[in-house]
mmCIF file of C-alpha atoms in Angstrom:
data_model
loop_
_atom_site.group_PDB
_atom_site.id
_atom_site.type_symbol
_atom_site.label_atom_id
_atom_site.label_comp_id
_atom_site.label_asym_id
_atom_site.label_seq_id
_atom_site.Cartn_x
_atom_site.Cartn_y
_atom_site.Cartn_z
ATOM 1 C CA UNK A 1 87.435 41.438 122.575
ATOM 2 C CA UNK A 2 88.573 41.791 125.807
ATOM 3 C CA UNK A 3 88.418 45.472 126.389
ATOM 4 C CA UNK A 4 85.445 45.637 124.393
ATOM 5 C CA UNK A 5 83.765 43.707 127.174
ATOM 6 C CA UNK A 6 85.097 46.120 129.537
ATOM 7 C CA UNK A 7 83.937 49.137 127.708
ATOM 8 C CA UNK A 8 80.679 51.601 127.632
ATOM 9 C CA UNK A 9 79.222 52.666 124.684
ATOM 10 C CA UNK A 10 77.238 55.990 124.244
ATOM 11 C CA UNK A 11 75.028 56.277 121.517
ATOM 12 C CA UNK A 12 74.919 59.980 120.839
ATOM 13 C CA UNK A 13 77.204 62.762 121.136
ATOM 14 C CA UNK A 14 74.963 65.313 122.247
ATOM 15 C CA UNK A 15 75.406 67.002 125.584
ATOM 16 C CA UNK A 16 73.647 64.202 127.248
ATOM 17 C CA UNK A 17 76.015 61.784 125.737
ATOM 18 C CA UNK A 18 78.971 63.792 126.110
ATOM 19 C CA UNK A 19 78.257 64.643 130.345
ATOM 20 C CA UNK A 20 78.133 60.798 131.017
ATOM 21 C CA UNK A 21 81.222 59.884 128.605
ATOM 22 C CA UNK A 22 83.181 62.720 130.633
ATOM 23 C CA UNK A 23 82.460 61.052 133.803
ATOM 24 C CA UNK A 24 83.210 57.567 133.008
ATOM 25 C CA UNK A 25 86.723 58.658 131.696
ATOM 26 C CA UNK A 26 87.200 60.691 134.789
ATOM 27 C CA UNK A 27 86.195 57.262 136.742
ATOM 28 C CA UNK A 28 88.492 55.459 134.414
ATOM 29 C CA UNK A 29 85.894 52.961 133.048
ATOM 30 C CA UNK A 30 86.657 52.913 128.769
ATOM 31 C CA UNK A 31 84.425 54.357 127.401
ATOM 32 C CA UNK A 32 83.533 55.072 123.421
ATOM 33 C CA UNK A 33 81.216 57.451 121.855
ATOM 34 C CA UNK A 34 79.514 56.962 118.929
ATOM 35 C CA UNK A 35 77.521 59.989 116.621
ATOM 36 C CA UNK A 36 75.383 59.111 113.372
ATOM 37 C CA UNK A 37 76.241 62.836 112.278
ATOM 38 C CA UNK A 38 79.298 63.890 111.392
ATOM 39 C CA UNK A 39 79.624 66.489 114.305
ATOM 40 C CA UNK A 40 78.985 66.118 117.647
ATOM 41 C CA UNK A 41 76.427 68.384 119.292
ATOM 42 C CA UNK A 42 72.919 66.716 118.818
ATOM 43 C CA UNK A 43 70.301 69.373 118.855
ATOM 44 C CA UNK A 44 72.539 71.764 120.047
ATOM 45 C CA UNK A 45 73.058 71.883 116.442
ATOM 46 C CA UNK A 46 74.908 75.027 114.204
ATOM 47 C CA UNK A 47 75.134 75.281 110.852
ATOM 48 C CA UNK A 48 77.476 77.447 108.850
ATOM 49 C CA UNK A 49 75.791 79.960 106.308
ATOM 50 C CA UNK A 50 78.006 82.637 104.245
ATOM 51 C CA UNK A 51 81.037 81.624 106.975
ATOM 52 C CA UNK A 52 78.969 82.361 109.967
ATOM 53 C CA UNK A 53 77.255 79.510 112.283
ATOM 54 C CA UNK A 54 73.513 79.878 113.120
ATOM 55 C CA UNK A 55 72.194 77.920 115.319
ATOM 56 C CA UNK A 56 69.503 75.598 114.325
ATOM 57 C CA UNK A 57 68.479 73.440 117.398
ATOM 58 C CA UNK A 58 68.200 74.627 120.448
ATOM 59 C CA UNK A 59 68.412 78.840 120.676
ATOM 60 C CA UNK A 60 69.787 79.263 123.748
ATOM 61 C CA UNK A 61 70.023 77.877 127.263
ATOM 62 C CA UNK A 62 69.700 79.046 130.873
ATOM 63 C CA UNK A 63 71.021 77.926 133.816
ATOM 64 C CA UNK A 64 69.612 77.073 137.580
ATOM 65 C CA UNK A 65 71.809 74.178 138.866
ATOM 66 C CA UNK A 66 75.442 74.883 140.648
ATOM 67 C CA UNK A 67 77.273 72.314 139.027
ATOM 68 C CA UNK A 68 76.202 72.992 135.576
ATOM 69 C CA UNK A 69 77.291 76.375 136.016
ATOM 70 C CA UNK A 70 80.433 75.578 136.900
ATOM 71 C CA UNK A 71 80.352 74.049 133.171
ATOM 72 C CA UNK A 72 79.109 77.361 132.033
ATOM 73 C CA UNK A 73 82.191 79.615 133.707
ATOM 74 C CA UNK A 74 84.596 77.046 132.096
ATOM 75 C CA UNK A 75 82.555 78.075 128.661
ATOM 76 C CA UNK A 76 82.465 81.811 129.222
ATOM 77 C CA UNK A 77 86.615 81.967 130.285
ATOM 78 C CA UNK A 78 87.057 80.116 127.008
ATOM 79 C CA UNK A 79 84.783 82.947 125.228
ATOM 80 C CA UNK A 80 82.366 80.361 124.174
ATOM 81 C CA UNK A 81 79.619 81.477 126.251
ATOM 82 C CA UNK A 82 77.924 84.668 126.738
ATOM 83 C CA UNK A 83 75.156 86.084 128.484
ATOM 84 C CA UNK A 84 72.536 86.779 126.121
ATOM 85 C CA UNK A 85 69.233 88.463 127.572
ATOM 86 C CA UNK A 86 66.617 88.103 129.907
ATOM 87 C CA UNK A 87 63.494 89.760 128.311
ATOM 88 C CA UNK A 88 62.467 88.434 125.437
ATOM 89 C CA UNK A 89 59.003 89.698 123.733
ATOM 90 C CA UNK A 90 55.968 87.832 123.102
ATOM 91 C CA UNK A 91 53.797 88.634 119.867
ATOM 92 C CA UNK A 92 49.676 87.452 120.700
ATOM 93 C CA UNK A 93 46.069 88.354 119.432
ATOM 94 C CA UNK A 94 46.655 91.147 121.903
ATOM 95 C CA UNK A 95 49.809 92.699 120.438
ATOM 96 C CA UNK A 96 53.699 93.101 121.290
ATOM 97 C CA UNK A 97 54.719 92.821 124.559
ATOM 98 C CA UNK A 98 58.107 92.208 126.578
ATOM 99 C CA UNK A 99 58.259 88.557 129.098
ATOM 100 C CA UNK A 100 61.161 88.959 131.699
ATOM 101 C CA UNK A 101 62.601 85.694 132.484
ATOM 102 C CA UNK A 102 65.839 83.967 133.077
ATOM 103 C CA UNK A 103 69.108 85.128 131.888
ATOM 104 C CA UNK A 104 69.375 83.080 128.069
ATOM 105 C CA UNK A 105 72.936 82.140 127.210
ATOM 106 C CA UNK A 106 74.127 82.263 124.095
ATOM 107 C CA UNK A 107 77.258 80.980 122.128
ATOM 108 C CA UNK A 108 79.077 83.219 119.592
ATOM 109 C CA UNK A 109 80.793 80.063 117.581
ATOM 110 C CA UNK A 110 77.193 78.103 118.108
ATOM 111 C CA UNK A 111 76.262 75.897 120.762
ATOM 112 C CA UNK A 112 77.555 73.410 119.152
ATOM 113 C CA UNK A 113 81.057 74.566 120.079
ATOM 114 C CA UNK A 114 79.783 74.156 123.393
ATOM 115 C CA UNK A 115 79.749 70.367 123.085
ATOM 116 C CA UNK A 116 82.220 70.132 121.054
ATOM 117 C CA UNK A 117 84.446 71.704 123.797
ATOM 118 C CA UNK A 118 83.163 69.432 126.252
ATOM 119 C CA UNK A 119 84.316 66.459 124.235
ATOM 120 C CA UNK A 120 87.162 67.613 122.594
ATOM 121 C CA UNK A 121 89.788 65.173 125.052
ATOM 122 C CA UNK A 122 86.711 62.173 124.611
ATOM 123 C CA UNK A 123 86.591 59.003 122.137
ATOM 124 C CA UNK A 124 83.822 60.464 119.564
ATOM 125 C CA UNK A 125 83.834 58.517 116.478
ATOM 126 C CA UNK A 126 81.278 60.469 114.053
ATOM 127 C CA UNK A 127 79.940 59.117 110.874
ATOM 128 C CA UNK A 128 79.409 55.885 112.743
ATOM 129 C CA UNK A 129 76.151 54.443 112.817
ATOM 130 C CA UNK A 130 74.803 52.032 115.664
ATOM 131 C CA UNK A 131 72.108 49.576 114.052
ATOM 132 C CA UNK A 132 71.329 47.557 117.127
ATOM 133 C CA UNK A 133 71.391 46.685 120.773
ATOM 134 C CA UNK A 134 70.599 43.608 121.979
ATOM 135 C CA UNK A 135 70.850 41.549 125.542
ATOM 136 C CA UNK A 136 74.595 41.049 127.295
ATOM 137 C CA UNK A 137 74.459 44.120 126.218
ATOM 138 C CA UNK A 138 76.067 44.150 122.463
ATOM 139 C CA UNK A 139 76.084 47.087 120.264
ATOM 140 C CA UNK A 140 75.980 45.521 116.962
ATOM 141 C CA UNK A 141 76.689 41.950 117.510
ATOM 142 C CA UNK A 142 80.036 43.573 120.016
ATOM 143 C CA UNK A 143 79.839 42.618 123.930
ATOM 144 C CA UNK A 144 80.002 45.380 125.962
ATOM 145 C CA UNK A 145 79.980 46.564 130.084
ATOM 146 C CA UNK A 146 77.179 48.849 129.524
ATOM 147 C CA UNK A 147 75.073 51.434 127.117
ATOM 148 C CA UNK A 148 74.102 54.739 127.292
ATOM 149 C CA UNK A 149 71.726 55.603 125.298
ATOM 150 C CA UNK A 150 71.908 59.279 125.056
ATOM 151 C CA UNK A 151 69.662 60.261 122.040
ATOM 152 C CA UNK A 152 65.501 60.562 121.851
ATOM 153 C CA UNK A 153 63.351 57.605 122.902
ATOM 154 C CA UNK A 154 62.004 57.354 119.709
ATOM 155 C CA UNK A 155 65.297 57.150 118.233
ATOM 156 C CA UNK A 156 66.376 54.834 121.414
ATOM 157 C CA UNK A 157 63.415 51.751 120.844
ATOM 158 C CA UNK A 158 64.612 51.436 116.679
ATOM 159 C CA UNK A 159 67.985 50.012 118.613
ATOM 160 C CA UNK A 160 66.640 48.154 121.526
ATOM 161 C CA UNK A 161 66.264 44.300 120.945
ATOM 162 C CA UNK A 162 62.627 43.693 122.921
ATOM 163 C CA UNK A 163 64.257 41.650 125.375
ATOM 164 C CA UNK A 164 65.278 44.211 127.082
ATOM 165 C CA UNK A 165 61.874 44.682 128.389
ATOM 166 C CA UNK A 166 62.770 47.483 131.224
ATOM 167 C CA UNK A 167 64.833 50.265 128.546
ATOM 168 C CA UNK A 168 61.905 49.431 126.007
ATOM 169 C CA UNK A 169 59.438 50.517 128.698
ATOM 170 C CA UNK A 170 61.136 53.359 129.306
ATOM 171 C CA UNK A 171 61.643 54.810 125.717
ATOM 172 C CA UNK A 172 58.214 53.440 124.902
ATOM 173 C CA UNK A 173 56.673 55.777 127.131
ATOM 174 C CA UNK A 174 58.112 58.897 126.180
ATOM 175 C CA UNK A 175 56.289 61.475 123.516
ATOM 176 C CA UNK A 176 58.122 63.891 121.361
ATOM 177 C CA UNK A 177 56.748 66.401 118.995
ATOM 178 C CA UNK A 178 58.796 67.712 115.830
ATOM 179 C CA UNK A 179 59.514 71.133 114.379
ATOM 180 C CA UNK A 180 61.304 73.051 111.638
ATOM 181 C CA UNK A 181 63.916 75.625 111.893
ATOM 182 C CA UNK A 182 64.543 78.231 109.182
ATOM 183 C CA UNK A 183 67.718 80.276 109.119
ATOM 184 C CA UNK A 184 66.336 83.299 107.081
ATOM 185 C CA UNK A 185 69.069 85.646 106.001
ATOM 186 C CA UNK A 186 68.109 89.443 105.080
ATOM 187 C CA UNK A 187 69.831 91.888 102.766
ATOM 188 C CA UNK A 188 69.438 94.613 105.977
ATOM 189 C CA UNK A 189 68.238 94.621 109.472
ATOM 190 C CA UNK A 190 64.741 96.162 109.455
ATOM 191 C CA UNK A 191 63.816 94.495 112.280
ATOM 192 C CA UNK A 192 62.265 96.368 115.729
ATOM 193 C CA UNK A 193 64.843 95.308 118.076
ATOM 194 C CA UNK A 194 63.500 91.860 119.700
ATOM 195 C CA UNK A 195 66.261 90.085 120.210
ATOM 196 C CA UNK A 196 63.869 86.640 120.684
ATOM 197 C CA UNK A 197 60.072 86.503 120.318
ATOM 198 C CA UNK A 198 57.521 83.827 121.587
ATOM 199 C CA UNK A 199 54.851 84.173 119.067
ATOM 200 C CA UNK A 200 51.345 82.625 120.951
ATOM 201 C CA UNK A 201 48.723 80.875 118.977
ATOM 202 C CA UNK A 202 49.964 81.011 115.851
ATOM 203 C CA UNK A 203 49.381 78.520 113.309
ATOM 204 C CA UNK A 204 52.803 78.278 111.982
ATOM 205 C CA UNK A 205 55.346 80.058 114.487
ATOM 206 C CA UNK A 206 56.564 79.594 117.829
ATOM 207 C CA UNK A 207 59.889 81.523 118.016
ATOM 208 C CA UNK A 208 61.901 83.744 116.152
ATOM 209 C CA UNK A 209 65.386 84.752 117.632
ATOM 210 C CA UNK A 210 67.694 87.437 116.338
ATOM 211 C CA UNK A 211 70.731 85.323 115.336
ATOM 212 C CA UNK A 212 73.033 88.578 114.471
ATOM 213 C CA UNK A 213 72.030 89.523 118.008
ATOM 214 C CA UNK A 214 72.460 86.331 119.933
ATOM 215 C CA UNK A 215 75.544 85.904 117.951
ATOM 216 C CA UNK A 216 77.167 89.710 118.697
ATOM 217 C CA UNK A 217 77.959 90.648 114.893
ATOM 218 C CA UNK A 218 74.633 92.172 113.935
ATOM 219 C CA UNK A 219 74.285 90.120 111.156
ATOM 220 C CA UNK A 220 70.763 90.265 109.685
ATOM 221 C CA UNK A 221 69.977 86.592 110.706
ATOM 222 C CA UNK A 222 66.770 85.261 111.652
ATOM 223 C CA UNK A 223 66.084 81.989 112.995
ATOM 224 C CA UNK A 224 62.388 80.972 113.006
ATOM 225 C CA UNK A 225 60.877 77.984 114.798
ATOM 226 C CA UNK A 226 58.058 76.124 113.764
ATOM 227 C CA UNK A 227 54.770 74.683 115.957
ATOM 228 C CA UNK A 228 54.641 71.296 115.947
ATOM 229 C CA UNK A 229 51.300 71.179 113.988
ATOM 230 C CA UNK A 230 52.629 73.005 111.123
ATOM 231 C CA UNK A 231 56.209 70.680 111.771
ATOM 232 C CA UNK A 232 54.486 67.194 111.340
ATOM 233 C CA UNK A 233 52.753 68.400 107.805
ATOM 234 C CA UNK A 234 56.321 68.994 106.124
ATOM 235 C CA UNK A 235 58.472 66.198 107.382
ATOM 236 C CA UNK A 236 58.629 64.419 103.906
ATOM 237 C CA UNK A 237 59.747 67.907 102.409
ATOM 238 C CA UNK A 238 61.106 70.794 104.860
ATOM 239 C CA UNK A 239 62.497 72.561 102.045
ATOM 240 C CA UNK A 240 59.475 73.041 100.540
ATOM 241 C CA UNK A 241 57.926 74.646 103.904
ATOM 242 C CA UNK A 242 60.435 77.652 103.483
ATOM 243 C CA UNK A 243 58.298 79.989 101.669
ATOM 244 C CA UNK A 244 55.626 80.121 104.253
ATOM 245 C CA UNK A 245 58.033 80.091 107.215
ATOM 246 C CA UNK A 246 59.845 83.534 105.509
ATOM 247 C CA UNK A 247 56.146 84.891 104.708
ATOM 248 C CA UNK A 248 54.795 84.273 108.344
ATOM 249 C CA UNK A 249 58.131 86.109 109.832
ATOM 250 C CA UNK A 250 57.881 88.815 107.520
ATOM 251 C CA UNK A 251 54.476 89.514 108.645
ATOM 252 C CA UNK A 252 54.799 89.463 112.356
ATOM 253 C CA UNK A 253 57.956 91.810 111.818
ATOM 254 C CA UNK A 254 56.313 93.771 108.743
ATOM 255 C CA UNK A 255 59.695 93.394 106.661
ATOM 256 C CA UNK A 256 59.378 94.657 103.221
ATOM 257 C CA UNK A 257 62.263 92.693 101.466
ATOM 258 C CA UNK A 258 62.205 88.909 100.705
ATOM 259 C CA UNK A 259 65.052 87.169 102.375
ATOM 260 C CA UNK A 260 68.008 86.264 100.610
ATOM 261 C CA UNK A 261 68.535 82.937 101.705
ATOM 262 C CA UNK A 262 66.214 80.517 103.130
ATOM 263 C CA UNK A 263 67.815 77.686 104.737
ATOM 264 C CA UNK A 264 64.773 74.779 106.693
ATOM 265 C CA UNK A 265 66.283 71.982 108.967
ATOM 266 C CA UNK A 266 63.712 69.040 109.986
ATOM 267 C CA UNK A 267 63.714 67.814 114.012
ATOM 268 C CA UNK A 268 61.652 64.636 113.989
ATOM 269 C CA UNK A 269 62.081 64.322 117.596
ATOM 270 C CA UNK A 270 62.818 68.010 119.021
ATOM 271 C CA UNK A 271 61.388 68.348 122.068
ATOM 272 C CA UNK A 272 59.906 65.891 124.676
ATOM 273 C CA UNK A 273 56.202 66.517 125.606
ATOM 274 C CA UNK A 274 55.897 63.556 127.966
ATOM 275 C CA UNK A 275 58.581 63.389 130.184
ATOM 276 C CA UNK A 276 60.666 60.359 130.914
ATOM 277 C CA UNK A 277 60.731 57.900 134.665
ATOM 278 C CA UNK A 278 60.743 59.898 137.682
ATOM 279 C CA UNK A 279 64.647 60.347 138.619
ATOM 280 C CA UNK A 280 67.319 62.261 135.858
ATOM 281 C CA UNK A 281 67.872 59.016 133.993
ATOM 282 C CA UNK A 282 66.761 55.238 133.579
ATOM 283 C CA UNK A 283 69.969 52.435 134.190
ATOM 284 C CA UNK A 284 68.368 48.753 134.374
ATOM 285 C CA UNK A 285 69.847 45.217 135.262
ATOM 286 C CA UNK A 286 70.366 44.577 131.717
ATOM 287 C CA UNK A 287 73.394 47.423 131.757
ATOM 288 C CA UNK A 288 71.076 49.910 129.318
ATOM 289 C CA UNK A 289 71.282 53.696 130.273
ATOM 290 C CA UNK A 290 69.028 56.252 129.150
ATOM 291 C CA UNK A 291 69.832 59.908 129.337
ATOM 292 C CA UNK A 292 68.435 63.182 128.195
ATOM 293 C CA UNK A 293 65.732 66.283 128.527
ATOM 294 C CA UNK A 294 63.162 63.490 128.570
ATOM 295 C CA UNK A 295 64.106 62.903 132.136
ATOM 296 C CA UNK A 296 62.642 66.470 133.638
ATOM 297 C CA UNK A 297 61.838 70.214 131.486
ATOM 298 C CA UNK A 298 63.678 70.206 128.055
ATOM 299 C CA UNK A 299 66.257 72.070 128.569
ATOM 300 C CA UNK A 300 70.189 72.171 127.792
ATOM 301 C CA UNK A 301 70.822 71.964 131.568
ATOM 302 C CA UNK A 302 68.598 68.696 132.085
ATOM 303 C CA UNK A 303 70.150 66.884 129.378
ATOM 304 C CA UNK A 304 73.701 67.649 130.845
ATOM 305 C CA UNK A 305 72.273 66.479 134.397
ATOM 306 C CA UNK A 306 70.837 63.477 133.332
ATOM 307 C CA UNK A 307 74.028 62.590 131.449
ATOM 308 C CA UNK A 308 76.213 63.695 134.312
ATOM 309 C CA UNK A 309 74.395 61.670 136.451
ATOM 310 C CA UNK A 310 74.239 58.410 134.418
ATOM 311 C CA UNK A 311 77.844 58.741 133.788
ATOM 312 C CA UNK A 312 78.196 58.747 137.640
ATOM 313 C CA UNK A 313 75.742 55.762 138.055
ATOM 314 C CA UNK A 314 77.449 53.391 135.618
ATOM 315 C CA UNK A 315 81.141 54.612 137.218
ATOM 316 C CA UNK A 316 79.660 53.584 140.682
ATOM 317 C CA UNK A 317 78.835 50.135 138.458
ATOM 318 C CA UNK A 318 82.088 49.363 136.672
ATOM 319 C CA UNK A 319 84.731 51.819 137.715
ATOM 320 C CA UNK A 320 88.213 49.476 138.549
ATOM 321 C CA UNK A 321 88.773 49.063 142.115
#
């Protein structure tokens, strides 16, 4: 009981979760993980299909801030990360055009294998489900030093016992908005070389990526995002939204075969559309954390920021003197 009371728990093994659990252990504060999935890697999720991953969450992810690409050379000398592209195309009312932009990373094994490398010396205990988190703090009726709550507000204020007023202001006021991804596989690649479109008012898609492509085997993969709109009618049933997901994709790309395999994930919570507190992550009196791309632009690199930087918060906290 002892060195439970001394130890953080982070709800969530996404790259959020992952950042601040690698700087507590590096502080040497205990620290455990804990995933609902069986895998780490949150919505940097991949999913095997016919023995290769596709990646289902996020598609790729860029990169701006120096210490986060020191995390990215440690990925690419490992062969986990690659440079992707930096034009991507845009499909509109007014036709097909390319959108320079930042270099987009991608991950041959998935981007899950990204987190997964990140973790790999860490306490994660998947399969383990958190079903509360009240004042002291306790994570299911177990004293604690602190929590990190590393997962989407939404997700965060099921946990949170009201009395702790200041984290359940904080998830409260964030906004998410869902969407489906659909891993469409081909018999051929018929494609116009694209390697990831932004498809503009459309009433169904928002991006398609070329998952062969971003992968590096040329495997005749698509990967189609949904809008939110058309996301929130099919939450009850995502399987059933697969037929109009392959139908939309085959007629922005004018493909003449039906695909082989239609595979539809469902993201209740995928991307934040009101952000978070000012500051990269919220840590109260009460010893509650928050951390994620709720606190700034959703992307990979602000959810391994604001977990970095948690982790560093709570170290300054508890670490042993």
């Amino acid at each position: 009981m002892d060195a439970d009371r001394k130890r953080v728990v982070v709800v969530g093994a996404g790259i959020a979760g992952v950042a601040c659990a690698a700087e507590l252990v590096r502080a040497g504060v205990p620290v455990q993980i804990r995933e609902r999935a069986r895998v780490a890697g949150g919505r940097m999720a991949s999913k095997r299909f016919d023995g290769r991953p596709a990646d289902i969450g996020a598609a790729y992810f860029t990169v701006s801030d120096p210490d986060f690409a020191e995390v990215v050379r440690g990925w690419a000398t490992a062969g986990l990360a690659r440079e992707w592209t930096d034009t991507f195309v845009a499909y509109s009312a007014q036709g097909r055009h390319e959108v320079p932009g930042p270099m987009r990373w991608a991950a041959p094994r998935g981007l899950r294998s990204l987190v997964e490398h990140l973790a790999a010396d860490l306490p994660v205990m998947v399969d383990r489900l958190v079903l509360g988190v009240d004042a002291g703090p306790a994570v299911d009726g177990s004293p604690c030093a602190a929590v990190a709550l590393a997962v989407p507000g939404p997700q965060a204020a099921l946990l949170l016992d009201p009395e702790l007023a200041a984290a359940t202001a904080a998830v409260q006021a964030q906004r998410w908005s869902p969407m489906l991804s659909a891993v469409l596989r081909f018999p051929t690649r018929p494609w116009p070389d694209f390697r990831g479109a932004f498809v503009n008012d459309h009433p169904l898609l928002r991006l398609v990526c070329d998952d062969g492509d971003r992968r590096g085997d040329d495997a005749p993969v698509l990967v189609a995002h949904t809008t939110p709109t058309f996301a929130a009618g099919h939450l009850a049933q995502p399987t059933g939204a697969g037929r109009a997901i392959e139908q939309a994709v085959r007629d922005l790309l004018g493909l003449p075969e039906p695909a082989a395999l239609v595979q539809v994930h469902r993201w209740t919570y995928a991307t934040p559309t009101v952000p978070g507190e000012a500051g990269t992550y919220h840590l109260d009196a009460d010893g509650i954390g928050l951390a994620g791309d709720a606190f700034g632009k959703p992307r990979v690199q602000t959810a391994w920021r604001s977990g970095r930087d948690l982790g560093r918060a709570l170290a300054t906290r508890l670490a042993p003197t």
